[in-house]
Coordinates of C-alpha atoms and ligand atoms in Angstrom, one line a residue:
X147 CA -24.5 24.8 2.6
X148 CA -24.7 27.6 0.0
X149 CA -21.7 29.6 -0.9
X150 CA -19.8 30.9 -3.9
X151 CA -16.8 28.7 -5.1
X152 CA -14.3 31.0 -3.1
X153 CA -15.8 29.7 0.1
X154 CA -13.4 26.8 -0.2
X155 CA -10.6 27.9 1.8
X156 CA -13.2 28.8 4.4
X157 CA -14.8 25.4 4.4
X158 CA -11.1 23.9 4.6
X159 CA -10.6 25.6 8.0
X160 CA -13.9 25.8 9.7
X161 CA -14.9 22.3 8.8
X162 CA -11.8 20.4 8.3
X163 CA -9.4 22.5 10.5
X164 CA -6.7 22.5 8.0
X165 CA -4.7 25.7 7.4
X166 CA -4.0 25.1 3.5
X167 CA -4.6 23.3 0.8
X168 CA -1.9 20.7 -0.3
X169 CA -0.5 20.1 -3.8
X170 CA -2.9 20.7 -6.4
X171 CA -6.0 20.3 -4.0
X172 CA -7.1 24.2 -4.4
X173 CA -7.1 23.8 -8.4
X174 CA -9.0 20.7 -8.4
X175 CA -11.6 22.0 -6.0
X176 CA -11.9 25.4 -7.9
X177 CA -12.5 23.5 -11.0
X178 CA -15.0 21.2 -10.2
X179 CA -16.8 23.7 -7.9
X180 CA -16.8 25.6 -11.2
X181 CA -18.7 22.8 -12.7
X182 CA -15.7 21.3 -14.5
X183 CA -15.1 17.7 -15.0
X184 CA -12.0 16.2 -13.8
X185 CA -9.7 13.2 -13.3
X186 CA -7.4 13.0 -10.4
X187 CA -4.4 10.5 -10.2
X188 CA -2.9 11.2 -6.6
X189 CA -1.1 8.7 -4.5
X190 CA -2.6 7.3 -1.4
X191 CA -2.8 9.7 1.6
X192 CA -2.1 12.6 -1.3
X193 CA -5.8 14.0 -0.1
X194 CA -8.1 12.9 -2.6
X195 CA -11.2 13.1 -0.5
X196 CA -11.2 16.9 0.1
X197 CA -11.2 17.3 -3.7
X198 CA -14.8 16.1 -4.0
X199 CA -16.0 16.8 -0.6
X200 CA -15.4 20.5 -0.3
X201 CA -17.0 21.2 -3.9
X202 CA -19.9 19.4 -2.7
X203 CA -20.1 21.6 0.5
X204 CA -19.5 24.7 -1.8
X205 CA -22.2 23.8 -4.3
X206 CA -25.9 23.4 -4.5
X207 CA -27.3 19.8 -3.6
X208 CA -26.0 16.6 -3.0
X209 CA -22.6 15.2 -3.8
X210 CA -22.8 11.8 -4.9
X211 CA -19.8 9.4 -4.2
X212 CA -19.5 6.2 -6.1
X213 CA -17.5 3.8 -4.1
X214 CA -17.2 -0.1 -4.3
X215 CA -16.0 -0.5 -0.8
X216 CA -19.5 -0.9 0.9
X217 CA -17.7 -2.4 4.1
X218 CA -16.0 0.9 4.7
X219 CA -19.0 3.4 4.0
X220 CA -20.1 3.5 7.4
X221 CA -16.9 4.5 8.6
X222 CA -16.5 7.1 6.0
X223 CA -19.8 8.7 6.7
X224 CA -19.0 8.4 10.4
X225 CA -16.0 10.6 9.9
X226 CA -17.7 12.9 7.9
X227 CA -20.5 13.7 10.6
X228 CA -17.9 14.0 13.2
X229 CA -16.8 17.2 11.4
X230 CA -20.4 18.0 11.3
X231 CA -21.1 17.3 7.5
X232 CA -24.6 15.6 6.9
X233 CA -23.5 12.5 5.0
X234 CA -25.1 9.4 4.2
X235 CA -25.0 6.1 2.2
X236 CA -27.0 3.5 0.2
X237 CA -25.9 -0.1 0.0
X238 CA -27.1 -3.6 0.1
X239 CA -26.1 -3.7 3.9
X240 CA -29.3 -1.6 5.0
X241 CA -32.7 -2.8 5.7
X242 CA -35.7 -1.1 3.9
X243 CA -36.5 1.3 6.6
X244 CA -32.8 2.9 6.7
X245 CA -32.8 3.1 3.1
X246 CA -36.0 5.1 3.0
X247 CA -34.8 7.2 5.3
X248 CA -31.5 8.2 3.7
X249 CA -33.5 8.6 0.3
X250 CA -36.1 11.0 2.0
X251 CA -32.9 13.2 3.5
X252 CA -31.7 13.0 0.1
X253 CA -34.6 14.1 -1.8
X254 CA -35.3 17.0 0.7
X255 CA -31.7 18.2 0.3
X256 CA -30.8 17.5 3.9
X257 CA -27.4 16.1 2.8
X258 CA -24.1 17.4 1.9
X259 CA -22.8 14.1 0.6
X260 CA -24.5 10.6 -0.3
X261 CA -22.3 7.6 -0.9
X262 CA -23.6 5.0 -3.4
X263 CA -22.3 1.3 -4.1
X264 CA -21.8 1.2 -7.9
X265 CA -24.4 -1.5 -8.3
X266 CA -27.1 0.7 -7.1
X267 CA -26.7 3.0 -10.4
X268 CA -27.7 -0.2 -12.5
X269 CA -31.1 -0.1 -10.9
X270 CA -33.6 2.4 -12.6
X271 CA -35.2 3.1 -9.3
X272 CA -31.9 4.5 -8.1
X273 CA -31.6 6.8 -11.2
X274 CA -35.2 7.8 -10.7
X275 CA -34.4 8.7 -7.2
X276 CA -31.2 10.8 -8.4
X277 CA -33.7 12.8 -10.5
X278 CA -35.9 13.7 -7.5
X279 CA -33.1 15.2 -5.7
X280 CA -30.5 17.8 -6.6
X281 CA -27.0 16.3 -7.6
X282 CA -24.1 18.8 -7.3
X283 CA -21.2 16.3 -8.6
X284 CA -20.5 13.0 -9.2
X285 CA -17.2 11.5 -7.4
X286 CA -16.0 8.5 -9.1
X287 CA -13.9 6.8 -6.4
X288 CA -11.3 4.1 -7.2
X289 CA -11.9 4.8 -10.8
X290 CA -9.2 2.3 -11.8
X291 CA -11.9 -0.4 -11.0
X292 CA -13.2 0.3 -14.8
X293 CA -9.6 -1.0 -16.2
X294 CA -9.2 -4.2 -17.6
X295 CA -6.9 -5.5 -15.3
X296 CA -9.8 -7.1 -13.7
X297 CA -11.7 -5.9 -10.5
X298 CA -14.9 -7.3 -9.3
X299 CA -16.7 -4.3 -9.8
X300 CA -16.0 -3.7 -13.6
X301 CA -19.3 -4.1 -15.1
X302 CA -20.8 -1.8 -12.7
X303 CA -18.1 0.8 -13.2
X304 CA -18.5 0.6 -16.8
X305 CA -22.0 1.5 -16.4
X306 CA -21.2 4.9 -14.8
X307 CA -20.3 6.2 -18.5
X308 CA -23.9 7.1 -18.6
X309 CA -24.1 9.3 -15.7
X310 CA -22.8 12.1 -18.4
X311 CA -25.4 11.1 -20.8
X312 CA -28.3 11.5 -18.1
X313 CA -27.1 14.4 -16.4
X314 CA -24.9 16.4 -18.9
X315 CA -25.1 19.5 -16.5
X316 CA -23.9 17.6 -13.4
X317 CA -19.8 17.8 -13.1
X318 CA -18.1 14.5 -12.6
X319 CA -14.9 13.9 -10.8
X320 CA -13.0 10.5 -11.1
X321 CA -10.1 9.5 -8.7
X322 CA -7.5 6.7 -8.4
X323 CA -4.4 6.1 -6.8
X324 CA -3.1 3.9 -9.6
X325 CA 0.2 5.5 -11.2
X326 CA 0.3 3.8 -14.7
X327 CA 0.0 5.5 -18.0
X328 CA -2.1 2.6 -19.2
X329 CA -4.7 2.8 -16.5
X330 CA -4.9 6.6 -16.8
X331 CA -5.5 6.4 -20.7
X332 CA -8.1 3.6 -20.0
X333 CA -10.0 5.4 -17.3
X334 CA -10.5 8.4 -19.4
X335 CA -11.7 6.3 -22.2
X336 CA -14.0 4.3 -20.4
X337 CA -15.5 6.9 -18.4
X338 CA -15.7 9.3 -21.2
X339 CA -13.1 11.9 -19.3
X340 CA -11.0 12.6 -22.6
X341 CA -12.4 16.3 -22.4
X342 CA -12.1 16.6 -18.2
X343 CA -8.9 18.2 -16.7
X344 CA -6.3 15.8 -15.7
X345 CA -4.6 16.2 -12.5
X346 CA -1.7 14.2 -11.8
X347 CA 0.3 14.3 -8.8
X348 CA 3.8 13.4 -8.2
X349 CA 3.7 9.6 -6.9
X350 CA 6.3 9.7 -4.5
X351 CA 5.6 9.2 -0.8
X352 CA 8.5 10.9 1.0
X353 CA 7.2 9.6 4.4
X354 CA 7.9 6.3 3.4
X355 CA 11.0 4.7 4.1
X356 CA 11.7 1.7 1.6
X357 CA 13.9 -1.0 2.6
X358 CA 14.3 -4.3 0.8
X359 CA 16.6 -7.0 2.7
X360 CA 17.9 -10.3 1.6
X361 CA 15.7 -12.8 3.4
X362 CA 17.4 -15.2 5.9
X363 CA 14.7 -16.4 8.7
X364 CA 11.6 -13.8 7.6
X365 CA 9.5 -14.3 10.5
X366 CA 12.4 -13.5 13.0
X367 CA 13.4 -10.6 10.9
X368 CA 10.1 -9.3 10.8
X369 CA 9.8 -9.7 14.8
X370 CA 13.1 -7.9 15.1
X371 CA 11.7 -5.0 12.9
X372 CA 8.6 -4.8 14.9
X373 CA 10.4 -4.9 18.2
X374 CA 13.4 -2.5 17.3
X375 CA 11.1 -0.1 15.4
X376 CA 7.4 -0.4 15.6
X377 CA 6.4 -1.5 19.1
X378 CA 2.6 -0.8 19.5
X379 CA 2.3 0.3 15.9
X380 CA -0.3 -0.6 13.6
X381 CA 0.9 -2.3 10.3
X382 CA 0.1 -4.8 7.7
X383 CA 2.1 -7.8 7.1
X384 CA 1.5 -9.2 3.6
X385 CA 2.4 -13.2 2.6
X386 CA 1.6 -15.0 -0.3
X387 CA -0.1 -18.1 1.0
X388 CA -3.1 -18.4 3.3
X389 CA -0.9 -20.9 5.2
X390 CA 2.2 -18.6 5.5
X391 CA -0.7 -15.7 6.7
X392 CA -1.7 -18.3 9.4
X393 CA 1.6 -19.2 10.7
X394 CA 2.7 -15.9 10.4
X395 CA 0.0 -14.2 12.6
X396 CA 0.3 -17.4 15.0
X397 CA 4.2 -16.5 15.3
X398 CA 3.5 -12.8 16.2
X399 CA 0.9 -13.6 18.9
X400 CA 3.2 -16.0 20.5
X401 CA 5.9 -13.6 20.6
X402 CA 3.5 -11.2 22.4
X403 CA 2.5 -8.9 19.7
X404 CA -1.2 -8.6 18.8
X405 CA -2.0 -9.7 15.3
X406 CA -4.6 -11.2 13.2
X407 CA -5.0 -13.3 10.1
X408 CA -6.8 -12.1 6.9
X409 CA -7.4 -14.3 4.0
X410 CA -9.9 -15.3 1.5
X411 CA -9.9 -18.9 2.9
X412 CA -11.7 -17.4 6.4
X413 CA -15.1 -17.1 6.4
X414 CA -16.6 -13.7 5.9
X415 CA -17.5 -13.1 9.2
X416 CA -14.3 -13.7 10.8
X417 CA -12.9 -11.4 7.9
X418 CA -15.1 -8.5 8.5
X419 CA -14.4 -8.8 12.0
X420 CA -10.6 -8.7 11.7
X421 CA -10.9 -5.8 9.4
X422 CA -13.0 -3.8 11.8
X423 CA -10.4 -4.6 14.6
X424 CA -7.6 -3.4 12.4
X425 CA -9.9 -0.1 11.8
X426 CA -10.9 0.4 15.1
X427 CA -8.0 -0.4 17.2
X428 CA -4.6 1.3 18.0
X429 CA -1.5 -0.9 17.1
X430 CA -3.1 -4.1 15.9
X431 CA -1.2 -5.9 13.3
X432 CA -3.1 -7.8 10.5
X433 CA -1.1 -10.5 8.4
X434 CA -2.9 -10.9 5.1
X435 CA -2.4 -12.0 1.5
X436 CA -3.1 -9.2 -1.1
X437 CA -6.8 -9.5 -0.8
X438 CA -6.7 -7.0 2.0
X439 CA -6.4 -3.5 1.9
X440 CA -8.0 -1.7 -1.2
X441 CA -9.8 1.4 0.0
X442 CA -8.7 1.1 3.5
X443 CA -8.3 4.6 4.7
X444 CA -6.9 4.0 8.2
X445 CA -4.5 7.0 8.1
X446 CA -1.8 5.5 11.1
X447 CA -0.6 2.4 9.5
X448 CA 2.9 2.8 10.4
X449 CA 4.5 0.0 8.5
X450 CA 3.7 -2.4 5.5
X451 CA 6.0 -5.6 5.4
X452 CA 6.0 -8.1 2.6
X453 CA 7.5 -11.5 3.7
X454 CA 7.3 -12.7 0.0
X455 CA 7.9 -10.7 -3.3
X456 CA 5.2 -8.8 -4.7
X457 CA 4.3 -9.9 -8.4
X458 CA 4.9 -6.3 -9.8
X459 CA 6.4 -2.9 -8.9
X460 CA 2.5 -1.8 -9.2
X461 CA 1.3 -4.0 -6.6
X462 CA 4.3 -3.2 -4.3
X463 CA 3.7 0.3 -4.8
X464 CA -0.1 0.1 -4.0
X465 CA 0.5 -2.4 -0.9
X466 CA 3.5 -0.2 0.5
X467 CA 1.2 2.9 -0.1
X468 CA -1.1 2.0 2.4
X469 CA 1.7 3.0 5.4
X470 CA 1.5 6.7 6.4
X471 CA -1.6 8.2 4.7
X472 CA -1.3 10.7 7.6
X473 CA 2.3 12.0 6.4
X474 CA 4.1 10.9 9.3
X475 CA 7.4 8.8 8.9
X476 CA 6.4 5.0 8.2
X477 CA 8.2 1.8 7.0
X478 CA 8.1 -0.1 3.7
X479 CA 9.9 -3.4 4.5
X480 CA 10.3 -6.2 2.1
X481 CA 12.5 -9.6 2.7
X482 CA 13.1 -11.2 -0.5
X483 CA 15.5 -14.2 -1.3
X484 CA 16.2 -16.9 -3.9
X485 CA 13.3 -19.1 -3.3
X486 CA 11.2 -16.0 -4.1
X487 CA 12.5 -15.9 -7.6
X488 CA 12.2 -19.6 -8.1
X489 CA 8.8 -19.6 -6.9
X490 CA 7.4 -16.8 -9.1
X491 CA 9.0 -18.1 -12.4
X492 CA 7.8 -21.5 -11.6
X493 CA 4.2 -19.9 -10.9
X494 CA 4.5 -18.0 -14.6
X495 CA 5.7 -21.1 -16.2
X496 CA 2.6 -22.9 -14.9
X497 CA 0.1 -20.1 -15.3
X498 CA -2.8 -20.2 -17.6
X499 CA -3.0 -18.2 -20.7
X500 CA -0.9 -17.8 -23.8
X501 CA 2.2 -16.7 -24.3
X502 CA 1.8 -13.2 -24.7
X503 CA 0.3 -13.2 -21.1
X504 CA 3.2 -15.0 -19.5
X505 CA 5.6 -12.5 -21.3
X506 CA 3.8 -9.9 -19.2
X507 CA 3.9 -11.4 -15.9
X508 CA 7.7 -12.1 -16.6
X509 CA 8.1 -8.5 -17.6
X510 CA 6.3 -7.5 -14.2
X511 CA 8.5 -10.0 -12.5
X512 CA 11.7 -8.5 -13.9
X513 CA 10.8 -5.0 -13.4
X514 CA 10.0 -6.3 -9.5
X515 CA 13.5 -7.6 -9.5
X516 CA 15.5 -4.9 -10.9
X517 CA 14.0 -2.8 -8.0
X518 CA 15.2 -5.2 -5.4
X519 CA 18.9 -5.7 -6.8
X520 CA 19.6 -2.1 -7.5
X521 CA 22.1 -0.2 -6.0
X522 CA 20.9 2.9 -6.6
X523 CA 18.0 4.7 -5.1
X524 CA 14.7 2.7 -4.7
X525 CA 12.5 5.6 -4.7
X526 CA 14.1 7.2 -7.8
X527 CA 13.6 3.6 -9.3
X528 CA 10.5 3.5 -8.4
X529 CA 9.2 7.0 -9.5
X530 CA 11.1 6.4 -12.8
X531 CA 9.3 3.2 -13.5
X532 CA 5.9 5.1 -13.4
X533 CA 7.4 7.6 -15.8
X534 CA 8.1 10.5 -13.2
X535 CA 11.6 10.8 -13.7
X536 CA 13.8 12.2 -11.0
X537 CA 16.8 14.6 -11.9
X538 CA 20.1 12.9 -11.8
X539 CA 20.9 15.7 -9.0
X540 CA 17.9 14.3 -6.7
X541 CA 18.3 10.7 -7.5
X542 CA 19.3 10.2 -3.7
X543 CA 16.3 10.3 -1.6
X544 CA 18.0 9.9 2.0
X545 CA 15.0 7.9 2.9
X546 CA 15.6 4.4 1.4
X547 CA 18.3 1.7 2.6
X548 CA 20.1 2.0 -0.6
X549 CA 20.7 6.0 -0.2
X550 CA 20.9 5.6 4.1
X551 CA 23.8 2.6 3.6
X552 CA 24.6 2.5 0.0
X553 CA 25.6 -1.2 -1.0
X554 CA 28.7 -1.8 -3.0
X555 CA 28.6 -3.6 -5.9
X556 CA 31.5 -6.2 -7.0
X557 CA 33.0 -7.8 -9.9
X558 CA 31.1 -11.2 -9.4
X559 CA 32.0 -12.6 -12.9
X560 CA 34.4 -15.4 -11.4
X561 CA 31.9 -16.9 -8.8
X562 CA 29.1 -16.6 -11.8
X563 CA 31.5 -18.5 -14.0
X564 CA 31.9 -21.4 -11.1
X565 CA 28.1 -21.7 -10.6
X566 CA 27.4 -21.7 -14.3
X567 CA 30.3 -24.1 -15.1
X568 CA 28.8 -26.5 -12.2
X569 CA 25.1 -26.3 -14.1
X570 CA 27.0 -27.1 -17.4
X571 CA 29.0 -30.1 -16.0
X572 CA 26.3 -31.6 -14.4
X573 CA 24.1 -31.2 -17.7
X574 CA 26.5 -32.1 -20.3
X575 CA 28.6 -35.0 -18.3
X576 CA 25.8 -36.5 -16.7
X577 CA 22.5 -35.2 -18.1
X578 CA 21.4 -34.1 -14.5
X579 CA 19.8 -31.0 -13.5
X580 CA 19.8 -29.9 -9.7
X581 CA 18.7 -26.8 -7.7
X582 CA 20.6 -24.2 -6.4
X583 CA 21.2 -26.1 -2.8
X584 CA 23.1 -28.8 -4.7
X585 CA 25.0 -26.3 -6.8
X586 CA 25.8 -24.2 -3.8
X587 CA 26.8 -27.8 -2.0
X588 CA 29.0 -28.7 -4.6
X589 CA 30.9 -25.3 -5.1
X590 CA 31.5 -25.2 -1.3
X591 CA 32.8 -28.9 -1.2
X592 CA 30.3 -30.1 1.4
X593 CA 29.8 -34.0 1.5
X594 CA 26.1 -33.9 1.8
X595 CA 24.0 -36.9 1.9
X596 CA 22.8 -35.9 -1.5
X597 CA 26.1 -34.9 -2.7
X598 CA 27.7 -38.4 -1.6
X599 CA 24.5 -40.1 -3.2
X600 CA 25.2 -38.6 -6.8
X601 CA 28.8 -38.9 -6.3
X602 CA 29.1 -35.2 -6.8
X603 CA 32.4 -35.0 -4.6
X604 CA 33.9 -36.6 -7.9
X605 CA 33.3 -33.5 -10.0
X606 CA 36.2 -31.3 -10.9
X607 CA 34.1 -28.4 -9.6
X608 CA 33.8 -30.0 -6.2
X609 CA 35.1 -27.5 -3.6
X610 CA 36.1 -24.9 -6.1
X611 CA 34.1 -22.1 -4.2
X612 CA 35.2 -21.9 -0.6
X613 CA 36.0 -18.2 -1.0
X614 CA 32.3 -17.2 -0.6
X615 CA 30.0 -18.3 2.3
X616 CA 26.7 -20.1 1.7
X617 CA 24.8 -17.0 2.0
X618 CA 27.2 -15.4 -0.5
X619 CA 26.4 -17.8 -3.0
X620 CA 22.7 -18.1 -2.7
X621 CA 22.8 -14.2 -3.3
X622 CA 24.7 -14.8 -6.4
X623 CA 22.6 -17.3 -7.8
X624 CA 19.6 -15.1 -7.1
X625 CA 21.1 -12.5 -8.8
X626 CA 22.1 -14.2 -11.6
X627 CA 18.5 -15.3 -12.1
X628 CA 17.3 -11.9 -11.6
X629 CA 19.9 -10.6 -14.3
X630 CA 18.6 -13.4 -16.4
X631 CA 22.1 -15.2 -16.8
X632 CA 20.4 -18.1 -15.1
X633 CA 17.0 -19.6 -15.5
X634 CA 14.7 -22.0 -13.1
X635 CA 12.7 -24.9 -14.8
X636 CA 10.2 -27.5 -13.9
X637 CA 8.5 -28.1 -10.3
X638 CA 11.8 -28.7 -8.6
X639 CA 13.4 -25.2 -9.3
X640 CA 16.2 -26.6 -11.5
X641 CA 18.8 -24.3 -12.6
X642 CA 19.4 -24.1 -16.5
X643 CA 21.5 -21.8 -18.5
X644 CA 19.8 -19.1 -20.7
X645 CA 21.1 -17.7 -23.8
X646 CA 23.2 -15.2 -22.1
X647 CA 25.1 -17.5 -19.9
X648 CA 27.5 -18.3 -22.7
X649 CA 28.8 -14.6 -22.8
X650 CA 29.6 -14.9 -19.1
X651 CA 31.2 -18.4 -19.6
X652 CA 32.9 -17.4 -22.1
X653 CA 34.7 -14.3 -20.6
X654 CA 32.7 -11.8 -22.6
X655 CA 30.6 -10.3 -20.2
X656 CA 31.4 -9.0 -16.8
X657 CA 28.9 -9.7 -13.8
X658 CA 28.2 -7.0 -11.6
X659 CA 26.7 -8.1 -8.2
X660 CA 25.3 -6.4 -5.2
X661 CA 26.9 -7.0 -1.8
X662 CA 24.3 -7.9 0.5
X663 CA 24.9 -6.5 4.1
X664 CA 26.2 -9.2 6.3
X665 CA 23.3 -8.8 8.9
X666 CA 20.1 -7.1 7.5
X667 CA 21.2 -4.3 9.3
X668 CA 18.3 -1.5 10.1
X669 CA 18.6 1.6 8.5
X670 CA 19.6 4.3 10.7
X671 CA 16.3 6.6 10.9
X672 CA 16.8 7.9 14.5
X673 CA 20.0 7.4 16.9
X674 CA 17.6 6.3 20.0
X675 CA 14.6 3.6 19.7
X676 CA 11.5 4.8 19.1
X677 CA 8.8 5.2 21.8
X678 CA 6.0 3.5 21.6
X679 CA 4.0 4.7 18.4
X680 CA 5.2 8.2 19.2
X681 CA 6.1 10.0 16.0
X682 CA 10.0 10.5 15.6
X683 CA 9.9 14.3 15.5
X684 CA 7.8 14.4 19.0
X685 CA 9.8 16.2 21.4
X686 CA 10.8 14.0 24.5
X687 CA 8.6 16.0 26.7
X688 CA 5.6 15.7 24.8
X689 CA 5.5 12.0 24.6
X690 CA 3.6 11.4 28.1
X691 CA 0.9 13.7 26.8
X692 CA 0.8 12.3 23.7
X693 CA 0.1 8.9 25.2
X694 CA -2.5 10.1 27.6
X695 CA -4.2 11.8 24.7
X696 CA -4.0 8.5 23.0
X697 CA -5.7 6.8 25.8
X698 CA -8.4 9.6 25.8
X699 CA -9.1 9.0 22.3
X700 CA -9.3 5.2 22.4
X701 CA -11.6 5.5 25.2
X702 CA -13.7 8.1 23.4
X703 CA -14.0 6.0 20.3
X704 CA -14.6 2.9 22.0
X705 CA -17.6 5.0 23.5
X706 CA -18.9 5.9 20.1
X707 CA -18.2 2.9 18.3
X708 CA -15.9 4.6 15.9
X709 CA -12.4 4.0 14.7
X710 CA -9.9 6.0 16.9
X711 CA -9.1 8.0 13.7
X712 CA -12.4 9.6 13.4
X713 CA -11.8 11.5 16.7
X714 CA -8.4 12.8 15.6
X715 CA -5.4 11.6 13.4
X716 CA -2.1 10.9 15.2
X717 CA -0.8 14.1 13.7
X718 CA -3.5 16.2 15.2
X719 CA -2.7 14.5 18.7
X720 CA 1.1 15.1 18.0
X721 CA 0.3 18.9 17.5
X722 CA -1.8 19.1 20.5
X723 CA 0.7 17.3 22.8
X724 CA 3.7 19.5 21.4
X725 CA 1.8 22.9 21.4
X726 CA -0.3 22.4 24.9
X727 CA -2.9 24.9 24.1
X728 CA -4.6 26.7 27.2
X729 CA -7.5 28.1 25.3
X730 CA -9.9 26.7 22.9
X731 CA -8.7 29.5 20.5
X732 CA -5.4 28.1 20.6
X733 CA -6.7 24.8 20.3
X734 CA -8.8 25.9 17.0
X735 CA -5.4 26.8 15.6
X736 CA -4.0 23.4 15.3
X737 CA -4.2 21.3 12.4
X738 CA -7.3 19.0 12.5
X739 CA -9.3 20.8 14.8
X740 CA -12.3 22.1 12.8
X741 CA -15.4 23.9 14.6
X742 CA -17.8 20.6 15.6
X743 CA -14.6 18.8 16.9
X744 CA -13.5 22.1 18.8
X745 CA -17.2 22.2 20.3
X746 CA -17.4 18.7 21.1
X747 CA -14.0 17.7 22.5
X748 CA -12.6 21.1 23.5
X749 CA -13.3 21.6 26.8
X750 CA -12.4 17.9 27.7
X751 CA -9.2 18.3 25.8
X752 CA -8.1 21.4 27.9
X753 CA -9.3 19.8 31.1
X754 CA -6.8 16.7 30.2
X755 CA -4.2 19.0 29.5
X756 CA -4.1 21.4 32.3
X757 CA -5.2 18.6 35.2
X758 CA -4.2 20.9 37.8
X759 CA -6.3 24.4 36.7
Ligands
LIG1075 P1 -6.5 9.7 0.0 O1 -7.8 9.4 -0.4 O2 -5.7 10.4 -1.3 O3 -5.6 8.5 0.4 P2 -7.0 11.3 2.1 O4 -8.1 12.0 1.3 O5 -7.6 9.8 2.9 O6 -6.3 10.8 1.2 O7 -6.0 12.2 2.9 C1 -4.8 11.6 3.6 C2 -4.9 12.7 4.9 O8 -4.6 13.5 4.6 C3 -6.0 12.2 5.8 O9 -5.8 12.2 7.2 C4 -6.6 13.9 5.6 O10 -7.3 14.2 6.6 C5 -5.3 14.7 5.1 N1 -5.2 16.2 4.5 C6 -5.8 16.0 3.5 N2 -5.7 17.3 2.9 C7 -5.3 18.1 3.8 C8 -4.8 19.4 4.0 N3 -5.1 20.0 3.2 N4 -4.2 19.6 5.3 C9 -3.8 18.6 6.1 N5 -4.3 17.3 6.0 C10 -5.0 17.0 4.8
LIG1076 ZN1 16.7 6.8 -2.0

């Protein structure tokens, strides 16, 4: 395609079927289309792809996209072809003939976009191939892979700094969804993009509802969430260990929810198959360790649930960010409890590496705990963490659990003193150390076998804590750990005092605690339970049509062997169901209906919408 940069809005409408640019898309596209270098930090779902796809379409030559995720290249290329864009890829999954064909298309200028795995660029023959064709731009996707915090692709990514030397006239655009300042700086210096224009978008994801609930029976809590709010929805459940991944997936299946496991212990084929099913099918749940998810651009992931505490706020943000790329309402749900804190502290103590490394891990954990225990807006705190301060006035987002049902904070100084003095007594009088369970049994005056065995019913603190229930004591211990007023030690999670404990015991320091909701009440989103996967704001009357469209889409996708979203996104189906167009013109006005899809599916859709016509 040949056209001046001014053609960008036209390409947006004609090819992608979208009415207007989002956020800074237009500025970025104009800048790159005019030959400028760019570094783009934009959250997942922000619309990074268009930022290099449109310049590639309006500039002469082929846009070369470097992406480490070879398992997803086929889907990316399929999605582009479905829009009528001439796209191809080169990676190690192809045989020689397939590769030759793509190479010939590239040299002949018969492609708009060419996807390349980064390791290809370390091979001289690839570089010579690029010399034989005409490159319109280099897009470096997942650019955080150059950063120090370790990715498998790092050496390949570091080599990308040479693109600039070999093809100084070709503009480069690097993109990432990583929000931290440190990574931003590192990408700029490693890829020699200091002189590029930097575009940093807001990292807010307004359509994601953040909820963090006290963990009590996590599998059951998850099941309730799925049954009450996400029936038939696609989603990701994250667990820390392979074992809990397996158990949770089994549990969901037993309870009638379609779910598959994903972790590094499964063989590569099973893993690839489960990932492919998740991408292709509507409404499958994948239960995974954090090894799953990078680059997954399934737009309609409706929930991300964490059954264990993420190790850092960065991790939490990246993982939850995989929900709702299509901008429709989605849930980020995390169940978190005392055991998580104990376990993670233990992992840090036992971790390899020097003290500086452990301090870093501790700082990460502490920031995550602060997010869990906050009584103020989770979103505000999250953005604050990434240095994107919200004004005090807008520090209530209305779409996180603490904004929807503000938790109370209460003066927990006396219960804190009771916990701490029990720890002191055991240590001072008897040289013993115990975990939270025993301390709580003692406070409640429970004559458990272990209490009797150690004669703990003879302690003066035995039974002094009947004013709180067991769950409340656990909540209090958890929060003391989170606030650094108590620490855990050794393999058994025994509780010990910290330097700060003395101030509490001496009465010089007040302890504020968050009152956990009695039941992990779900935040009110709508007054009526959601229909099967129908977006909340879909009018009642349009729901059956939406369902019909989904069934049509599933059948069409299956026939073509592509993911359902390659045909149309949920957001587009929703618009079609709501607007009920009766002519091709009306249909083409809807978001996500470009020229190619209109020609291909328009007539079928109109028949489907007006069966009696
Ligand atoms: P990212 O790569 O930043 O995570 P994508 O490029 O996958 O995001 O875009 C996220 C979703 O938003 C996709 O479904 C995409 O089609 C849609 N989208 C992007 N830009 C626009 C726009 N200007 N108008 C409407 N939808 C858009
Ligand atoms: Zn909020």
